[in-house]
Tab-separated table of C-alpha atoms and ligand atoms in Angstrom:
chain	number	residue	atom	x	y	z
A	1	UNK	CA	105.157	120.015	108.431
A	2	UNK	CA	107.822	121.993	106.568
A	3	UNK	CA	111.424	120.813	106.393
A	4	UNK	CA	112.455	123.602	108.793
A	5	UNK	CA	109.558	122.799	111.165
A	6	UNK	CA	110.565	119.121	111.270
A	7	UNK	CA	114.184	119.974	112.057
A	8	UNK	CA	113.197	122.483	114.752
A	9	UNK	CA	110.828	120.096	116.484
A	10	UNK	CA	113.439	117.339	116.438
A	11	UNK	CA	116.112	119.676	117.775
A	12	UNK	CA	113.930	120.734	120.677
A	13	UNK	CA	113.095	117.145	121.584
A	14	UNK	CA	116.246	115.237	120.677
A	15	UNK	CA	118.997	117.678	119.731
A	16	UNK	CA	122.014	118.659	121.774
A	17	UNK	CA	121.385	121.043	124.655
A	18	UNK	CA	123.556	122.457	127.391
A	19	UNK	CA	126.690	122.983	125.312
A	20	UNK	CA	128.674	125.887	126.809
A	21	UNK	CA	128.030	128.217	123.844
A	22	UNK	CA	124.308	127.460	123.575
A	23	UNK	CA	121.758	129.888	124.941
A	24	UNK	CA	124.026	132.858	124.300
A	25	UNK	CA	123.280	135.464	121.681
A	26	UNK	CA	126.585	137.173	122.307
A	27	UNK	CA	128.227	137.200	118.859
A	28	UNK	CA	131.694	136.985	120.415
A	29	UNK	CA	130.864	133.674	122.107
A	30	UNK	CA	128.973	132.288	119.116
A	31	UNK	CA	131.730	133.317	116.702
A	32	UNK	CA	134.426	131.749	118.924
A	33	UNK	CA	132.506	128.466	119.139
A	34	UNK	CA	131.853	128.372	115.388
A	35	UNK	CA	135.521	128.888	114.563
A	36	UNK	CA	136.665	126.293	117.102
A	37	UNK	CA	134.114	123.774	115.835
A	38	UNK	CA	135.392	123.926	112.251
A	39	UNK	CA	136.979	120.518	111.480
A	40	UNK	CA	136.833	119.716	115.199
A	41	UNK	CA	134.477	117.630	117.316
A	42	UNK	CA	132.341	119.140	120.078
A	43	UNK	CA	133.934	117.049	122.845
A	44	UNK	CA	137.402	118.277	121.826
A	45	UNK	CA	136.303	121.896	121.622
A	46	UNK	CA	134.547	122.234	125.000
A	47	UNK	CA	137.634	122.451	127.293
A	48	UNK	CA	139.416	124.773	124.837
A	49	UNK	CA	136.362	127.011	124.595
A	50	UNK	CA	135.954	127.280	128.364
A	51	UNK	CA	139.654	127.960	128.924
A	52	UNK	CA	139.838	130.508	126.104
A	53	UNK	CA	136.848	132.426	127.421
A	54	UNK	CA	138.152	132.497	130.960
A	55	UNK	CA	141.349	134.168	129.678
A	56	UNK	CA	139.690	136.324	126.987
A	57	UNK	CA	136.135	136.947	128.268
A	58	UNK	CA	135.361	139.729	125.765
A	59	UNK	CA	136.202	140.602	122.198
A	60	UNK	CA	138.081	143.646	123.512
A	61	UNK	CA	140.274	141.521	125.773
A	62	UNK	CA	141.141	139.302	122.791
A	63	UNK	CA	141.804	142.235	120.469
A	64	UNK	CA	144.110	143.895	122.993
A	65	UNK	CA	146.161	140.745	123.631
A	66	UNK	CA	149.257	139.896	121.602
A	67	UNK	CA	149.286	136.874	119.326
A	68	UNK	CA	151.895	135.271	121.614
A	69	UNK	CA	149.374	135.495	124.455
A	70	UNK	CA	146.610	133.952	122.344
A	71	UNK	CA	148.387	130.991	120.763
A	72	UNK	CA	148.858	128.924	123.966
A	73	UNK	CA	145.070	128.864	124.309
A	74	UNK	CA	144.739	127.311	120.836
A	75	UNK	CA	147.756	125.030	120.937
A	76	UNK	CA	146.659	121.442	120.353
A	77	UNK	CA	143.421	122.359	118.575
A	78	UNK	CA	145.092	122.347	115.130
A	79	UNK	CA	144.430	124.431	112.009
A	80	UNK	CA	146.279	127.356	113.547
A	81	UNK	CA	145.355	129.835	110.815
A	82	UNK	CA	141.978	129.866	112.596
A	83	UNK	CA	143.555	131.301	115.751
A	84	UNK	CA	145.570	133.889	113.852
A	85	UNK	CA	142.483	134.983	111.905
A	86	UNK	CA	140.395	135.013	115.079
A	87	UNK	CA	142.851	137.413	116.658
A	88	UNK	CA	143.023	139.559	113.503
A	89	UNK	CA	139.226	139.602	113.286
A	90	UNK	CA	138.888	140.787	116.899
A	91	UNK	CA	141.186	143.716	116.103
A	92	UNK	CA	139.194	144.591	112.966
A	93	UNK	CA	135.897	144.550	114.885
A	94	UNK	CA	137.393	146.716	117.627
A	95	UNK	CA	138.965	149.202	115.205
A	96	UNK	CA	136.451	149.318	112.338
A	97	UNK	CA	133.173	148.357	114.010
A	98	UNK	CA	133.593	150.149	117.367
A	99	UNK	CA	133.970	146.779	119.061
A	100	UNK	CA	130.484	145.617	118.039
A	101	UNK	CA	130.039	142.623	115.755
A	102	UNK	CA	128.126	143.551	112.586
A	103	UNK	CA	124.601	142.109	112.368
A	104	UNK	CA	124.321	141.677	108.619
A	105	UNK	CA	125.603	138.300	107.350
A	106	UNK	CA	127.425	139.895	104.399
A	107	UNK	CA	129.236	142.278	106.738
A	108	UNK	CA	130.110	139.394	109.053
A	109	UNK	CA	131.454	137.410	106.063
A	110	UNK	CA	133.756	140.343	105.191
A	111	UNK	CA	135.701	139.825	108.440
A	112	UNK	CA	138.969	137.830	108.506
A	113	UNK	CA	138.584	134.057	108.715
A	114	UNK	CA	134.782	134.000	108.450
A	115	UNK	CA	133.273	132.173	105.463
A	116	UNK	CA	129.648	132.416	104.287
A	117	UNK	CA	128.353	129.452	106.302
A	118	UNK	CA	129.960	130.658	109.541
A	119	UNK	CA	128.718	134.202	108.920
A	120	UNK	CA	125.198	132.893	108.376
A	121	UNK	CA	125.371	130.752	111.511
A	122	UNK	CA	126.386	133.774	113.599
A	123	UNK	CA	123.590	135.872	112.077
A	124	UNK	CA	121.075	133.071	112.666
A	125	UNK	CA	122.097	132.325	116.252
A	126	UNK	CA	122.518	135.915	117.392
A	127	UNK	CA	119.983	137.866	115.338
A	128	UNK	CA	117.499	135.174	114.200
A	129	UNK	CA	118.423	136.053	110.586
A	130	UNK	CA	117.014	133.742	107.923
A	131	UNK	CA	120.425	132.712	106.648
A	132	UNK	CA	121.214	129.073	105.862
A	133	UNK	CA	124.349	127.202	106.885
A	134	UNK	CA	126.271	124.725	104.778
A	135	UNK	CA	129.102	123.136	106.708
A	136	UNK	CA	130.448	119.665	105.987
A	137	UNK	CA	127.848	117.879	108.118
A	138	UNK	CA	124.940	119.759	106.567
A	139	UNK	CA	126.260	119.064	103.072
A	140	UNK	CA	126.147	115.353	103.888
A	141	UNK	CA	122.530	115.572	105.098
A	142	UNK	CA	121.397	117.443	101.974
A	143	UNK	CA	123.345	115.177	99.610
A	144	UNK	CA	121.539	112.181	101.056
A	145	UNK	CA	118.132	113.784	101.506
A	146	UNK	CA	118.026	114.958	97.871
A	147	UNK	CA	120.384	112.316	96.421
A	148	UNK	CA	122.705	115.022	95.127
A	149	UNK	CA	125.710	113.400	93.470
A	150	UNK	CA	129.187	114.726	92.761
A	151	UNK	CA	132.154	116.092	94.695
A	152	UNK	CA	130.782	118.576	97.247
A	153	UNK	CA	133.957	120.658	96.861
A	154	UNK	CA	133.126	121.322	93.207
A	155	UNK	CA	131.479	124.675	92.626
A	156	UNK	CA	128.474	123.316	90.692
A	157	UNK	CA	127.615	120.810	93.437
A	158	UNK	CA	128.140	123.364	96.170
A	159	UNK	CA	125.886	125.862	94.365
A	160	UNK	CA	123.182	123.223	94.148
A	161	UNK	CA	123.486	122.597	97.885
A	162	UNK	CA	123.272	126.319	98.648
A	163	UNK	CA	120.130	126.461	96.487
A	164	UNK	CA	118.371	123.789	98.541
A	165	UNK	CA	119.612	125.360	101.763
A	166	UNK	CA	117.991	128.663	100.764
A	167	UNK	CA	114.795	126.999	99.517
A	168	UNK	CA	114.065	125.593	102.972
A	169	UNK	CA	114.035	129.095	104.405
A	170	UNK	CA	112.605	131.119	101.552
A	171	UNK	CA	109.715	128.694	101.081
A	172	UNK	CA	108.644	128.819	104.717
A	173	UNK	CA	105.939	131.342	105.533
A	174	UNK	CA	105.795	130.770	109.276
A	175	UNK	CA	108.185	132.203	111.821
A	176	UNK	CA	111.328	130.142	112.066
A	177	UNK	CA	113.329	129.806	115.249
A	178	UNK	CA	116.622	130.146	113.419
A	179	UNK	CA	118.746	129.182	116.417
A	180	UNK	CA	116.865	125.885	116.803
A	181	UNK	CA	116.817	125.248	113.051
A	182	UNK	CA	120.548	125.936	112.611
A	183	UNK	CA	121.465	123.913	115.684
A	184	UNK	CA	119.116	121.140	114.528
A	185	UNK	CA	120.857	120.792	111.167
A	186	UNK	CA	124.243	120.727	112.894
A	187	UNK	CA	123.034	118.124	115.389
A	188	UNK	CA	121.471	115.911	112.722
A	189	UNK	CA	124.680	115.885	110.714
A	190	UNK	CA	126.880	115.250	113.745
A	191	UNK	CA	124.790	112.710	115.645
A	192	UNK	CA	122.272	111.041	113.279
A	193	UNK	CA	123.257	111.354	109.623
A	194	UNK	CA	126.851	110.454	110.354
A	195	UNK	CA	129.434	109.619	107.722
A	196	UNK	CA	129.805	105.906	108.404
A	197	UNK	CA	126.552	104.731	109.961
A	198	UNK	CA	123.570	107.039	109.465
A	199	UNK	CA	120.886	106.255	112.058
A	200	UNK	CA	117.962	106.440	109.627
A	201	UNK	CA	115.685	104.642	112.098
A	202	UNK	CA	115.626	107.664	114.388
A	203	UNK	CA	115.998	110.387	111.753
A	204	UNK	CA	113.148	112.902	111.483
A	205	UNK	CA	113.885	113.306	107.752
A	206	UNK	CA	113.664	109.588	106.970
A	207	UNK	CA	110.229	109.614	105.284
A	208	UNK	CA	111.346	111.962	102.507
A	209	UNK	CA	115.028	111.082	102.332
A	210	UNK	CA	115.874	109.784	98.842
A	211	UNK	CA	119.076	108.064	99.958
A	212	UNK	CA	117.155	106.101	102.602
A	213	UNK	CA	114.295	105.255	100.259
A	214	UNK	CA	116.702	104.028	97.573
A	215	UNK	CA	119.173	102.464	100.018
A	216	UNK	CA	122.007	104.689	98.793
A	217	UNK	CA	123.244	106.094	102.114
A	218	UNK	CA	126.683	104.510	101.625
A	219	UNK	CA	127.076	106.016	98.127
A	220	UNK	CA	126.161	109.560	99.154
A	221	UNK	CA	127.804	112.008	99.358
A	222	UNK	CA	129.923	110.906	96.392
A	223	UNK	CA	133.391	109.905	97.599
A	224	UNK	CA	136.161	112.234	96.515
A	225	UNK	CA	139.043	110.735	94.555
A	226	UNK	CA	141.851	110.342	97.063
A	227	UNK	CA	145.320	111.342	96.012
A	228	UNK	CA	148.170	109.547	97.722
A	229	UNK	CA	149.388	111.568	100.696
A	230	UNK	CA	153.030	112.638	100.388
A	231	UNK	CA	155.361	111.897	103.271
A	232	UNK	CA	157.914	114.306	104.704
A	233	UNK	CA	160.562	113.724	107.295
A	234	UNK	CA	162.138	115.908	109.932
A	235	UNK	CA	164.472	115.410	112.867
A	236	UNK	CA	163.755	117.548	115.934
A	237	UNK	CA	166.243	118.278	118.683
A	238	UNK	CA	165.173	118.355	122.326
A	239	UNK	CA	167.975	120.441	123.767
A	240	UNK	CA	167.573	120.644	127.540
A	241	UNK	CA	169.669	122.932	129.716
A	242	UNK	CA	168.963	123.528	133.416
A	243	UNK	CA	165.381	122.235	133.198
A	244	UNK	CA	164.575	124.355	130.152
A	245	UNK	CA	164.089	123.421	126.487
A	246	UNK	CA	165.329	125.451	123.545
A	247	UNK	CA	162.405	126.336	121.270
A	248	UNK	CA	161.738	128.502	118.252
A	249	UNK	CA	158.663	130.605	117.544
A	250	UNK	CA	157.648	130.049	113.939
A	251	UNK	CA	156.666	132.811	111.556
A	252	UNK	CA	152.919	133.400	111.392
A	253	UNK	CA	152.319	131.700	108.066
A	254	UNK	CA	152.291	128.042	107.175
A	255	UNK	CA	152.156	124.844	109.194
A	256	UNK	CA	152.272	125.508	112.940
A	257	UNK	CA	152.530	129.255	112.218
A	258	UNK	CA	152.990	131.330	115.383
A	259	UNK	CA	153.635	128.237	117.545
A	260	UNK	CA	156.735	127.181	119.434
A	261	UNK	CA	158.591	124.298	117.825
A	262	UNK	CA	161.844	122.425	118.356
A	263	UNK	CA	165.009	123.028	116.313
A	264	UNK	CA	164.695	121.025	113.095
A	265	UNK	CA	167.182	119.132	110.956
A	266	UNK	CA	166.892	117.134	107.743
A	267	UNK	CA	167.773	113.882	109.521
A	268	UNK	CA	169.397	112.408	112.653
A	269	UNK	CA	172.835	112.601	111.067
A	270	UNK	CA	172.568	116.358	110.489
A	271	UNK	CA	171.302	116.808	114.042
A	272	UNK	CA	174.181	114.773	115.535
A	273	UNK	CA	176.686	116.775	113.505
A	274	UNK	CA	175.241	120.025	114.793
A	275	UNK	CA	175.337	118.818	118.401
A	276	UNK	CA	178.961	117.726	118.158
A	277	UNK	CA	179.986	120.855	116.280
A	278	UNK	CA	178.381	123.280	118.746
A	279	UNK	CA	178.671	121.361	122.020
A	280	UNK	CA	181.812	119.267	121.628
A	281	UNK	CA	182.958	116.070	119.944
A	282	UNK	CA	182.299	114.006	123.078
A	283	UNK	CA	178.635	114.987	123.193
A	284	UNK	CA	176.148	112.522	121.764
A	285	UNK	CA	172.510	113.173	120.954
A	286	UNK	CA	170.281	110.282	121.937
A	287	UNK	CA	167.675	109.080	119.421
A	288	UNK	CA	164.113	108.729	120.752
A	289	UNK	CA	161.337	106.709	119.109
A	290	UNK	CA	160.134	108.179	115.800
A	291	UNK	CA	156.436	108.844	115.228
A	292	UNK	CA	154.108	110.220	112.558
A	293	UNK	CA	151.740	113.162	112.492
A	294	UNK	CA	149.128	113.469	109.756
A	295	UNK	CA	148.341	116.881	108.285
A	296	UNK	CA	145.636	117.549	105.716
A	297	UNK	CA	148.049	117.312	102.790
A	298	UNK	CA	150.975	115.217	104.018
A	299	UNK	CA	152.273	112.895	106.694
A	300	UNK	CA	155.205	114.066	108.754
A	301	UNK	CA	157.665	111.456	110.006
A	302	UNK	CA	159.270	112.958	113.133
A	303	UNK	CA	162.557	111.651	114.520
A	304	UNK	CA	163.385	113.193	117.924
A	305	UNK	CA	166.910	113.472	119.330
A	306	UNK	CA	167.664	114.371	122.942
A	307	UNK	CA	170.599	116.152	124.570
A	308	UNK	CA	170.966	117.289	128.166
A	309	UNK	CA	173.418	120.189	127.845
A	310	UNK	CA	175.556	121.213	130.800
A	311	UNK	CA	176.845	124.253	128.941
A	312	UNK	CA	174.654	126.920	127.367
A	313	UNK	CA	174.711	126.293	123.613
A	314	UNK	CA	174.743	129.097	121.071
A	315	UNK	CA	171.373	129.923	119.520
A	316	UNK	CA	170.766	128.596	116.064
A	317	UNK	CA	169.730	130.497	112.931
A	318	UNK	CA	166.368	129.669	111.384
A	319	UNK	CA	166.585	128.442	107.820
A	320	UNK	CA	164.569	130.444	105.338
A	321	UNK	CA	163.493	133.168	107.744
A	322	UNK	CA	164.906	136.609	107.087
A	323	UNK	CA	163.527	138.240	110.240
A	324	UNK	CA	165.477	138.765	113.428
A	325	UNK	CA	166.126	135.151	114.364
A	326	UNK	CA	167.447	135.674	117.833
A	327	UNK	CA	164.182	137.150	119.097
A	328	UNK	CA	162.385	134.001	117.995
A	329	UNK	CA	164.455	131.607	120.074
A	330	UNK	CA	163.469	131.087	123.663
A	331	UNK	CA	164.022	128.741	126.567
A	332	UNK	CA	160.850	127.163	127.907
A	333	UNK	CA	160.746	125.830	131.467
A	334	UNK	CA	159.885	122.132	131.642
A	335	UNK	CA	157.091	122.968	134.064
A	336	UNK	CA	155.577	125.412	131.541
A	337	UNK	CA	155.468	123.012	128.586
A	338	UNK	CA	151.874	121.940	129.138
A	339	UNK	CA	150.674	125.570	129.031
A	340	UNK	CA	152.868	126.718	126.130
A	341	UNK	CA	151.839	127.260	122.506
A	342	UNK	CA	153.192	123.970	121.189
A	343	UNK	CA	151.677	121.898	118.368
A	344	UNK	CA	149.889	118.848	119.764
A	345	UNK	CA	152.421	116.191	118.652
A	346	UNK	CA	155.360	118.096	120.164
A	347	UNK	CA	153.460	118.778	123.363
A	348	UNK	CA	152.683	115.069	123.647
A	349	UNK	CA	156.306	114.188	122.940
A	350	UNK	CA	157.724	116.609	125.484
A	351	UNK	CA	155.211	116.304	128.290
A	352	UNK	CA	155.264	112.544	127.821
A	353	UNK	CA	159.019	112.542	128.223
A	354	UNK	CA	159.514	115.068	130.983
A	355	UNK	CA	157.691	115.244	134.236
A	356	UNK	CA	156.209	118.720	133.837
A	357	UNK	CA	155.269	118.900	137.504
A	358	UNK	CA	158.736	118.455	138.914
A	359	UNK	CA	160.805	119.380	135.879
A	360	UNK	CA	162.737	116.144	136.246
A	361	UNK	CA	163.699	114.156	133.169
A	362	UNK	CA	162.088	110.760	133.308
A	363	UNK	CA	164.802	108.193	132.840
A	364	UNK	CA	167.772	109.454	130.874
A	365	UNK	CA	171.241	109.879	132.353
A	366	UNK	CA	172.983	113.174	131.671
A	367	UNK	CA	175.182	112.700	128.667
A	368	UNK	CA	177.785	115.379	129.397
B	13	LIG	S1	117.210	109.216	106.661
B	13	LIG	FE1	119.263	108.467	106.987
B	13	LIG	S2	120.436	109.145	105.210
B	13	LIG	FE2	118.525	110.301	105.231
B	13	LIG	S3	119.031	112.200	106.274
B	13	LIG	FE3	118.243	110.798	107.806
B	13	LIG	S4	120.047	109.727	108.653
B	13	LIG	FE4	120.644	110.736	106.750
């Protein structure tokens, strides 16, 4: 049996079925699932996918929404450039493609936020196009199956992997169920040929897999040289006034772009100085437990400070942002925190601290 035939048969018998985006050939639904699944596990994606679709059931409804309306439905899923590009892409399809997703993989890949592997997956799932995918999981399967060495992020290695991905399809003369084949490769990478413990005993590719035959599963794919991760520090101020929190909507670019965040200071000292300067010498900000959040390229050490303000404080300027600052500040009701476009660590911090149902602070006395 051909490589593709083996994968298809395995997918039908043992692959994942019944996921909310499976069985649909609607490119909007497939595209949404593919973007959400980038760098993110299926179990995490499912509730986000269902909630997003219930609010934005069609590409048109997404394209006609504002970014502020979209971001709360992505908040907590991370990699927020995906959401901004998703929204931009919906507008491009509505304006330039009469609201219909293009069918050709190259045209799909020309849209914002869609790389070649995602474009091919959409073309394969929706139009049965013979286009191969090459996401991180599939790279791992091919590296092991063919014993391909080297950093998979390097162009030469990636080109080699694309070559084998194409060979499986170009060499096959029979009809290929591209949806089953594409899903099968994804499923194998995610559930059988896993990073830490590949389950070679139940793998349909085991007979021909060079890594298994040579016992080199642990050495493949070649580990990338890890640079030490820099650490940054920030102090965030939870400024509560009449059951609302002062928050700032970030500019679209960069970390947490487009999301609501707390006022930031270099350290607790700078935060305390601000509080006393703007709210009175007798007012003290209370330090809460610090915690860390890990981004792709750095670790962020977050030190929260808390103030319950009786008086309405003046809004603060945003450092480094030349746009109209005042329009970016807003008060968020405690009861609305869970549904707001907050980054996951801040949402956890705030909803963990405040009772979002009743809007009552958990255990802190009012400080002034
Ligand atoms: S035999 Fe093992 S290493 Fe090879 S593809 Fe299957 S799970 Fe991965």
